């Protein structure tokens, strides 16, 4: 591995047909653009003879290979066991299903801990499942000014009655990366399970789920250059102990037990191609090594590329009169949230869009966080970086915002 090598940005950009439209895409935290090779994998799979998973016909085997390959690919991306990779429609759907299943074991007096920093998909499923089970919800608050969620804001809420702790690995609103490992260790010491929302972290950093201490980790390939579906990972031995509602003829095997109905084979083929694409971004000296190592090297290169551009973006925005940057955590993803004096967030979004700069406005479903910070449901403007972002994109965003403030 050559950790010092940079991302070849021209090569990266050439792989994305969408970039030919000349738009500067800063809406990656909402959903990233997709390389041609991923689109082709999806089209090839849906166009070839395809059936339900099985081993008799070539069409059945194709569907089976799509699932098995995608589990292996996700295992390489996240450093987890392929036998514990569960696919679903979205992170939201998987978290609702998991919450309902875990809550079968909760009762009055039990507690779950959620944070105000999280996307609502890592709050509401737990709150609603707890309410139904008669369990209590304890809320961890974050620092409104810095956007930080110190570990003890969560760990101080733990008790012997805590059954589950749900914490984001990175805030999709502010980029904040809480110390998940410290929280997980404390949760485990209290006898609780730890759910980590990895949707916003996975596109930006190397991920090792066991090292994070997550019992459950969720993410969504459409945030990391892939297709629209969700992924939940856990240790297969933990999944064996859980019994979700399922159809009678459906296998009770893990992880299939957690997958309701027929899987989107073509999207899974797209996700495998996405992980391959990411692995191929590893500096060229890494070409001979296994895919997990190449993924890690590529994610280090992506992280470095995004950090450099983000420093420019933040420096530029903070130098503009009338621009307020919200919550700048010390450890975070390259995601900036800002407001422009005298302009509504929607107005800024629209004015930038007129210039071919896509940086949307809102709370981005991190509604508790936006309200807690006093931004209300209107939120602010979010600019997030992606592997395909370049210096020209950053210049265009800064020029666009300067044009609005001026
Ligand atoms: C941090 C975070 N968690 C969860 C979600 C929900 O993901 P999905 O659309 O796969 O349900 C999102 C989507 O924006 C997100 O950013």
Short mmCIF file of N, CA, C and O in Angstrom, two decimals, residues 87-182:
data_model
loop_
_atom_site.label_atom_id
_atom_site.label_comp_id
_atom_site.label_asym_id
_atom_site.label_seq_id
_atom_site.Cartn_x
_atom_site.Cartn_y
_atom_site.Cartn_z
N UNK A 87 -29.30 -7.14 2.77
CA UNK A 87 -29.72 -6.10 1.82
C UNK A 87 -31.19 -5.75 1.99
O UNK A 87 -32.01 -6.60 2.34
N UNK A 88 -31.49 -4.49 1.72
CA UNK A 88 -32.88 -4.03 1.81
C UNK A 88 -33.09 -2.84 0.90
O UNK A 88 -32.19 -2.40 0.19
N UNK A 89 -34.30 -2.31 0.95
CA UNK A 89 -34.66 -1.21 0.05
C UNK A 89 -33.87 0.07 0.38
O UNK A 89 -33.48 0.81 -0.50
N UNK A 90 -33.68 0.31 1.65
CA UNK A 90 -33.00 1.54 2.07
C UNK A 90 -32.52 1.34 3.50
O UNK A 90 -32.96 0.41 4.19
N UNK A 91 -31.66 2.24 3.95
CA UNK A 91 -31.24 2.18 5.35
C UNK A 91 -32.46 2.38 6.24
O UNK A 91 -32.59 1.74 7.29
N UNK A 92 -33.36 3.27 5.86
CA UNK A 92 -34.55 3.55 6.68
C UNK A 92 -35.37 2.27 6.86
O UNK A 92 -35.78 1.93 7.98
N UNK A 93 -35.62 1.57 5.78
CA UNK A 93 -36.42 0.34 5.87
C UNK A 93 -35.71 -0.71 6.73
O UNK A 93 -36.33 -1.34 7.59
N UNK A 94 -34.43 -0.88 6.55
CA UNK A 94 -33.68 -1.88 7.32
C UNK A 94 -33.69 -1.54 8.81
O UNK A 94 -33.77 -2.42 9.67
N UNK A 95 -33.58 -0.24 9.12
CA UNK A 95 -33.55 0.17 10.53
C UNK A 95 -34.92 -0.01 11.17
O UNK A 95 -35.02 -0.48 12.32
N UNK A 96 -35.98 0.33 10.44
CA UNK A 96 -37.33 0.07 10.97
C UNK A 96 -37.52 -1.43 11.24
O UNK A 96 -38.03 -1.83 12.30
N UNK A 97 -37.13 -2.25 10.30
CA UNK A 97 -37.30 -3.71 10.47
C UNK A 97 -36.50 -4.20 11.68
O UNK A 97 -36.99 -4.99 12.49
N UNK A 98 -35.26 -3.71 11.79
CA UNK A 98 -34.41 -4.15 12.89
C UNK A 98 -34.98 -3.69 14.23
O UNK A 98 -35.00 -4.44 15.21
N UNK A 99 -35.45 -2.44 14.26
CA UNK A 99 -36.01 -1.89 15.51
C UNK A 99 -37.20 -2.73 15.96
O UNK A 99 -37.34 -3.06 17.15
N UNK A 100 -38.09 -3.05 15.03
CA UNK A 100 -39.26 -3.87 15.39
C UNK A 100 -38.83 -5.22 15.94
O UNK A 100 -39.39 -5.73 16.90
N UNK A 101 -37.79 -5.79 15.33
CA UNK A 101 -37.33 -7.12 15.75
C UNK A 101 -36.67 -7.05 17.13
O UNK A 101 -36.97 -7.86 18.02
N UNK A 102 -35.78 -6.07 17.33
CA UNK A 102 -35.10 -5.96 18.63
C UNK A 102 -36.10 -5.64 19.74
O UNK A 102 -35.98 -6.13 20.87
N UNK A 103 -37.11 -4.82 19.41
CA UNK A 103 -38.06 -4.38 20.44
C UNK A 103 -38.93 -5.54 20.95
O UNK A 103 -39.57 -5.39 22.00
N UNK A 104 -38.91 -6.65 20.25
CA UNK A 104 -39.65 -7.81 20.76
C UNK A 104 -39.08 -8.24 22.12
O UNK A 104 -39.76 -8.86 22.92
N UNK A 105 -37.80 -7.85 22.35
CA UNK A 105 -37.15 -8.24 23.62
C UNK A 105 -37.18 -7.11 24.65
O UNK A 105 -36.56 -7.22 25.70
N UNK A 106 -37.81 -5.96 24.32
CA UNK A 106 -37.84 -4.83 25.25
C UNK A 106 -39.15 -4.82 26.02
O UNK A 106 -40.18 -5.29 25.54
N UNK A 107 -39.10 -4.23 27.20
CA UNK A 107 -40.32 -4.10 28.00
C UNK A 107 -40.31 -2.82 28.81
O UNK A 107 -39.33 -2.04 28.75
N UNK A 108 -41.37 -2.55 29.57
CA UNK A 108 -41.45 -1.34 30.38
C UNK A 108 -40.23 -1.22 31.30
O UNK A 108 -39.81 -2.21 31.90
N UNK A 109 -39.70 -0.01 31.37
CA UNK A 109 -38.52 0.24 32.22
C UNK A 109 -37.21 0.09 31.45
O UNK A 109 -36.18 0.61 31.88
N UNK A 110 -37.23 -0.61 30.33
CA UNK A 110 -36.02 -0.67 29.51
C UNK A 110 -35.78 0.70 28.87
O UNK A 110 -36.69 1.54 28.79
N UNK A 111 -34.54 0.90 28.41
CA UNK A 111 -34.20 2.22 27.86
C UNK A 111 -33.46 2.08 26.54
O UNK A 111 -32.69 1.12 26.35
N UNK A 112 -33.72 3.03 25.64
CA UNK A 112 -32.89 3.14 24.44
C UNK A 112 -32.33 4.56 24.40
O UNK A 112 -32.99 5.50 24.85
N UNK A 113 -31.13 4.69 23.88
CA UNK A 113 -30.46 6.00 23.80
C UNK A 113 -30.32 6.40 22.35
O UNK A 113 -29.79 5.62 21.53
N UNK A 114 -30.82 7.59 22.02
CA UNK A 114 -30.65 8.15 20.67
C UNK A 114 -29.98 9.52 20.81
O UNK A 114 -29.91 10.06 21.92
N UNK A 115 -29.52 10.08 19.69
CA UNK A 115 -28.88 11.40 19.77
C UNK A 115 -29.62 12.40 18.89
O UNK A 115 -30.22 12.03 17.88
N UNK A 116 -29.53 13.65 19.28
CA UNK A 116 -30.16 14.71 18.49
C UNK A 116 -29.33 15.04 17.24
O UNK A 116 -29.78 15.78 16.38
N UNK A 117 -28.14 14.48 17.16
CA UNK A 117 -27.29 14.75 15.99
C UNK A 117 -27.70 13.90 14.79
O UNK A 117 -27.41 14.23 13.65
N UNK A 118 -28.39 12.81 15.05
CA UNK A 118 -28.63 11.81 14.01
C UNK A 118 -29.67 12.21 12.96
O UNK A 118 -30.57 13.00 13.21
N UNK A 119 -29.53 11.62 11.79
CA UNK A 119 -30.59 11.61 10.77
C UNK A 119 -31.82 10.93 11.39
O UNK A 119 -31.67 10.02 12.21
N UNK A 120 -33.01 11.34 10.98
CA UNK A 120 -34.21 10.80 11.62
C UNK A 120 -34.34 9.28 11.43
O UNK A 120 -35.01 8.61 12.22
N UNK A 121 -33.67 8.75 10.42
CA UNK A 121 -33.75 7.30 10.19
C UNK A 121 -33.02 6.51 11.28
O UNK A 121 -33.21 5.29 11.38
N UNK A 122 -32.18 7.19 12.07
CA UNK A 122 -31.53 6.50 13.19
C UNK A 122 -32.10 7.01 14.52
O UNK A 122 -31.47 6.85 15.57
N UNK A 123 -33.26 7.66 14.43
CA UNK A 123 -33.95 8.12 15.65
C UNK A 123 -35.36 7.52 15.70
O UNK A 123 -35.70 6.76 16.61
N UNK A 124 -36.18 7.90 14.69
CA UNK A 124 -37.61 7.58 14.77
C UNK A 124 -37.90 6.08 14.87
O UNK A 124 -38.76 5.67 15.65
N UNK A 125 -37.21 5.22 14.11
CA UNK A 125 -37.52 3.78 14.26
C UNK A 125 -37.32 3.30 15.69
O UNK A 125 -38.09 2.48 16.19
N UNK A 126 -36.30 3.84 16.38
CA UNK A 126 -36.02 3.42 17.76
C UNK A 126 -37.03 4.01 18.72
O UNK A 126 -37.49 3.34 19.65
N UNK A 127 -37.36 5.29 18.51
CA UNK A 127 -38.32 5.96 19.39
C UNK A 127 -39.69 5.27 19.30
O UNK A 127 -40.34 4.98 20.31
N UNK A 128 -40.11 5.00 18.08
CA UNK A 128 -41.44 4.40 17.91
C UNK A 128 -41.48 2.96 18.43
O UNK A 128 -42.45 2.54 19.05
N UNK A 129 -40.40 2.22 18.20
CA UNK A 129 -40.36 0.84 18.71
C UNK A 129 -40.33 0.84 20.24
O UNK A 129 -40.98 0.01 20.89
N UNK A 130 -39.57 1.80 20.81
CA UNK A 130 -39.51 1.90 22.28
C UNK A 130 -40.88 2.24 22.85
O UNK A 130 -41.34 1.63 23.81
N UNK A 131 -41.55 3.22 22.22
CA UNK A 131 -42.89 3.62 22.70
C UNK A 131 -43.82 2.41 22.73
O UNK A 131 -44.54 2.19 23.69
N UNK A 132 -43.80 1.65 21.66
CA UNK A 132 -44.70 0.50 21.56
C UNK A 132 -44.39 -0.55 22.63
O UNK A 132 -45.28 -1.23 23.12
N UNK A 133 -43.09 -0.67 22.97
CA UNK A 133 -42.69 -1.69 23.96
C UNK A 133 -42.81 -1.16 25.38
O UNK A 133 -42.56 -1.90 26.34
N UNK A 134 -43.14 0.13 25.54
CA UNK A 134 -43.21 0.72 26.88
C UNK A 134 -41.83 1.07 27.42
O UNK A 134 -41.68 1.35 28.61
N UNK A 135 -40.83 1.07 26.56
CA UNK A 135 -39.46 1.43 27.00
C UNK A 135 -39.28 2.95 26.95
O UNK A 135 -40.02 3.65 26.25
N UNK A 136 -38.31 3.44 27.69
CA UNK A 136 -38.06 4.88 27.74
C UNK A 136 -36.95 5.27 26.77
O UNK A 136 -36.01 4.50 26.57
N UNK A 137 -37.08 6.48 26.21
CA UNK A 137 -36.05 6.99 25.29
C UNK A 137 -35.24 8.06 26.00
O UNK A 137 -35.80 8.96 26.61
N UNK A 138 -33.93 7.95 25.94
CA UNK A 138 -33.06 8.98 26.52
C UNK A 138 -32.31 9.66 25.37
O UNK A 138 -31.78 9.00 24.48
N UNK A 139 -32.31 10.99 25.40
CA UNK A 139 -31.77 11.79 24.30
C UNK A 139 -30.41 12.37 24.65
O UNK A 139 -30.27 13.06 25.65
N UNK A 140 -29.43 12.13 23.78
CA UNK A 140 -28.11 12.76 23.94
C UNK A 140 -28.07 14.04 23.10
O UNK A 140 -28.37 14.01 21.90
N UNK A 141 -27.71 15.15 23.74
CA UNK A 141 -27.63 16.43 23.03
C UNK A 141 -26.20 16.70 22.58
O UNK A 141 -25.25 16.23 23.20
N UNK A 142 -26.08 17.49 21.51
CA UNK A 142 -24.74 17.87 21.07
C UNK A 142 -24.54 19.38 21.27
O UNK A 142 -25.50 20.10 21.52
N UNK A 143 -23.31 19.81 21.12
CA UNK A 143 -22.98 21.23 21.30
C UNK A 143 -23.46 22.03 20.08
O UNK A 143 -23.01 21.78 18.96
N UNK A 144 -24.37 22.96 20.33
CA UNK A 144 -24.98 23.72 19.22
C UNK A 144 -23.96 24.55 18.45
O UNK A 144 -24.14 24.82 17.27
N UNK A 145 -22.92 25.01 19.13
CA UNK A 145 -21.98 25.91 18.46
C UNK A 145 -20.94 25.14 17.65
O UNK A 145 -20.66 25.48 16.50
N UNK A 146 -20.37 24.11 18.28
CA UNK A 146 -19.30 23.39 17.58
C UNK A 146 -19.85 22.24 16.72
O UNK A 146 -19.16 21.76 15.81
N UNK A 147 -21.03 21.77 17.05
CA UNK A 147 -21.56 20.60 16.35
C UNK A 147 -20.99 19.30 16.88
O UNK A 147 -21.24 18.23 16.34
N UNK A 148 -20.22 19.37 17.97
CA UNK A 148 -19.59 18.16 18.54
C UNK A 148 -20.59 17.37 19.39
O UNK A 148 -21.40 17.96 20.11
N UNK A 149 -20.46 16.06 19.32
CA UNK A 149 -21.20 15.18 20.24
C UNK A 149 -20.15 14.45 21.08
O UNK A 149 -19.63 13.40 20.67
N UNK A 150 -19.78 15.00 22.26
CA UNK A 150 -18.76 14.32 23.07
C UNK A 150 -19.28 12.96 23.51
O UNK A 150 -20.49 12.80 23.74
N UNK A 151 -18.38 11.99 23.62
CA UNK A 151 -18.81 10.62 23.97
C UNK A 151 -19.60 10.62 25.27
O UNK A 151 -20.60 9.89 25.39
N UNK A 152 -19.19 11.45 26.24
CA UNK A 152 -19.89 11.37 27.53
C UNK A 152 -21.31 11.94 27.48
O UNK A 152 -22.10 11.68 28.38
N UNK A 153 -21.64 12.68 26.41
CA UNK A 153 -23.04 13.12 26.26
C UNK A 153 -23.93 11.89 26.06
O UNK A 153 -25.12 11.90 26.39
N UNK A 154 -23.34 10.82 25.52
CA UNK A 154 -24.09 9.57 25.31
C UNK A 154 -23.87 8.61 26.48
O UNK A 154 -24.83 8.08 27.06
N UNK A 155 -22.60 8.44 26.86
CA UNK A 155 -22.31 7.41 27.87
C UNK A 155 -22.90 7.76 29.23
O UNK A 155 -23.23 6.86 30.00
N UNK A 156 -23.08 9.07 29.52
CA UNK A 156 -23.66 9.46 30.81
C UNK A 156 -25.14 9.04 30.91
O UNK A 156 -25.71 9.07 31.99
N UNK A 157 -25.74 8.67 29.79
CA UNK A 157 -27.16 8.28 29.80
C UNK A 157 -27.34 6.77 29.98
O UNK A 157 -28.47 6.29 30.08
N UNK A 158 -26.23 6.04 29.97
CA UNK A 158 -26.33 4.57 30.03
C UNK A 158 -26.70 4.10 31.43
O UNK A 158 -26.31 4.72 32.43
N UNK A 159 -27.43 3.00 31.47
CA UNK A 159 -27.74 2.38 32.76
C UNK A 159 -27.83 0.86 32.53
O UNK A 159 -27.73 0.40 31.37
N UNK A 160 -28.06 0.14 33.59
CA UNK A 160 -28.21 -1.31 33.44
C UNK A 160 -29.48 -1.66 32.66
O UNK A 160 -29.64 -2.79 32.22
N UNK A 161 -30.38 -0.67 32.47
CA UNK A 161 -31.61 -0.92 31.72
C UNK A 161 -31.47 -0.57 30.23
O UNK A 161 -32.41 -0.73 29.47
N UNK A 162 -30.30 -0.03 29.83
CA UNK A 162 -30.15 0.35 28.42
C UNK A 162 -30.08 -0.90 27.55
O UNK A 162 -29.26 -1.79 27.80
N UNK A 163 -30.94 -0.96 26.56
CA UNK A 163 -30.95 -2.13 25.67
C UNK A 163 -30.29 -1.83 24.34
O UNK A 163 -29.74 -2.71 23.70
N UNK A 164 -30.37 -0.55 23.91
CA UNK A 164 -29.81 -0.20 22.61
C UNK A 164 -29.32 1.25 22.61
O UNK A 164 -29.98 2.12 23.17
N UNK A 165 -28.18 1.47 21.95
CA UNK A 165 -27.66 2.82 21.74
C UNK A 165 -27.55 3.02 20.23
O UNK A 165 -26.96 2.19 19.53
N UNK A 166 -28.15 4.11 19.73
CA UNK A 166 -28.11 4.40 18.28
C UNK A 166 -27.36 5.71 18.07
O UNK A 166 -27.80 6.76 18.54
N UNK A 167 -26.23 5.64 17.37
CA UNK A 167 -25.38 6.83 17.17
C UNK A 167 -24.89 6.85 15.72
O UNK A 167 -24.55 5.81 15.15
N UNK A 168 -24.83 8.04 15.18
CA UNK A 168 -24.30 8.17 13.82
C UNK A 168 -22.77 8.10 13.83
O UNK A 168 -22.13 8.59 14.76
N UNK A 169 -22.21 7.51 12.77
CA UNK A 169 -20.75 7.53 12.61
C UNK A 169 -20.31 8.88 12.06
O UNK A 169 -19.14 9.26 12.21
N UNK A 170 -21.24 9.58 11.40
CA UNK A 170 -20.97 10.94 10.90
C UNK A 170 -22.31 11.61 10.61
O UNK A 170 -23.19 10.99 10.00
N UNK A 171 -22.43 12.85 11.04
CA UNK A 171 -23.68 13.59 10.82
C UNK A 171 -23.80 14.02 9.36
O UNK A 171 -22.88 14.64 8.82
N UNK A 172 -24.95 13.73 8.75
CA UNK A 172 -25.14 14.15 7.35
C UNK A 172 -25.43 15.64 7.26
O UNK A 172 -25.42 16.20 6.17
N UNK A 173 -25.66 16.30 8.41
CA UNK A 173 -25.93 17.74 8.39
C UNK A 173 -24.65 18.54 8.60
O UNK A 173 -24.40 19.51 7.90
N UNK A 174 -23.84 18.11 9.56
CA UNK A 174 -22.67 18.90 9.98
C UNK A 174 -21.34 18.20 9.71
O UNK A 174 -20.29 18.82 9.83
N UNK A 175 -21.41 16.91 9.42
CA UNK A 175 -20.18 16.15 9.20
C UNK A 175 -19.56 15.57 10.46
O UNK A 175 -18.63 14.75 10.38
N UNK A 176 -20.04 15.98 11.63
CA UNK A 176 -19.45 15.54 12.91
C UNK A 176 -19.24 14.03 12.97
O UNK A 176 -20.15 13.26 12.69
N UNK A 177 -18.04 13.63 13.40
CA UNK A 177 -17.75 12.21 13.61
C UNK A 177 -17.55 11.96 15.10
O UNK A 177 -16.46 12.16 15.62
N UNK A 178 -18.58 11.49 15.79
CA UNK A 178 -18.43 11.20 17.22
C UNK A 178 -17.45 10.05 17.43
O UNK A 178 -17.17 9.29 16.50
N UNK A 179 -16.96 9.92 18.66
CA UNK A 179 -16.04 8.81 18.98
C UNK A 179 -16.87 7.55 19.21
O UNK A 179 -17.22 7.19 20.34
N UNK A 180 -17.20 6.90 18.12
CA UNK A 180 -18.12 5.75 18.16
C UNK A 180 -17.54 4.61 19.00
O UNK A 180 -18.27 3.96 19.76
N UNK A 181 -16.24 4.40 18.92
CA UNK A 181 -15.65 3.27 19.64
C UNK A 181 -15.80 3.42 21.16
O UNK A 181 -16.13 2.45 21.86
N UNK A 182 -15.55 4.63 21.64
CA UNK A 182 -15.67 4.87 23.09
C UNK A 182 -17.12 4.65 23.53
O UNK A 182 -17.40 4.03 24.56
#
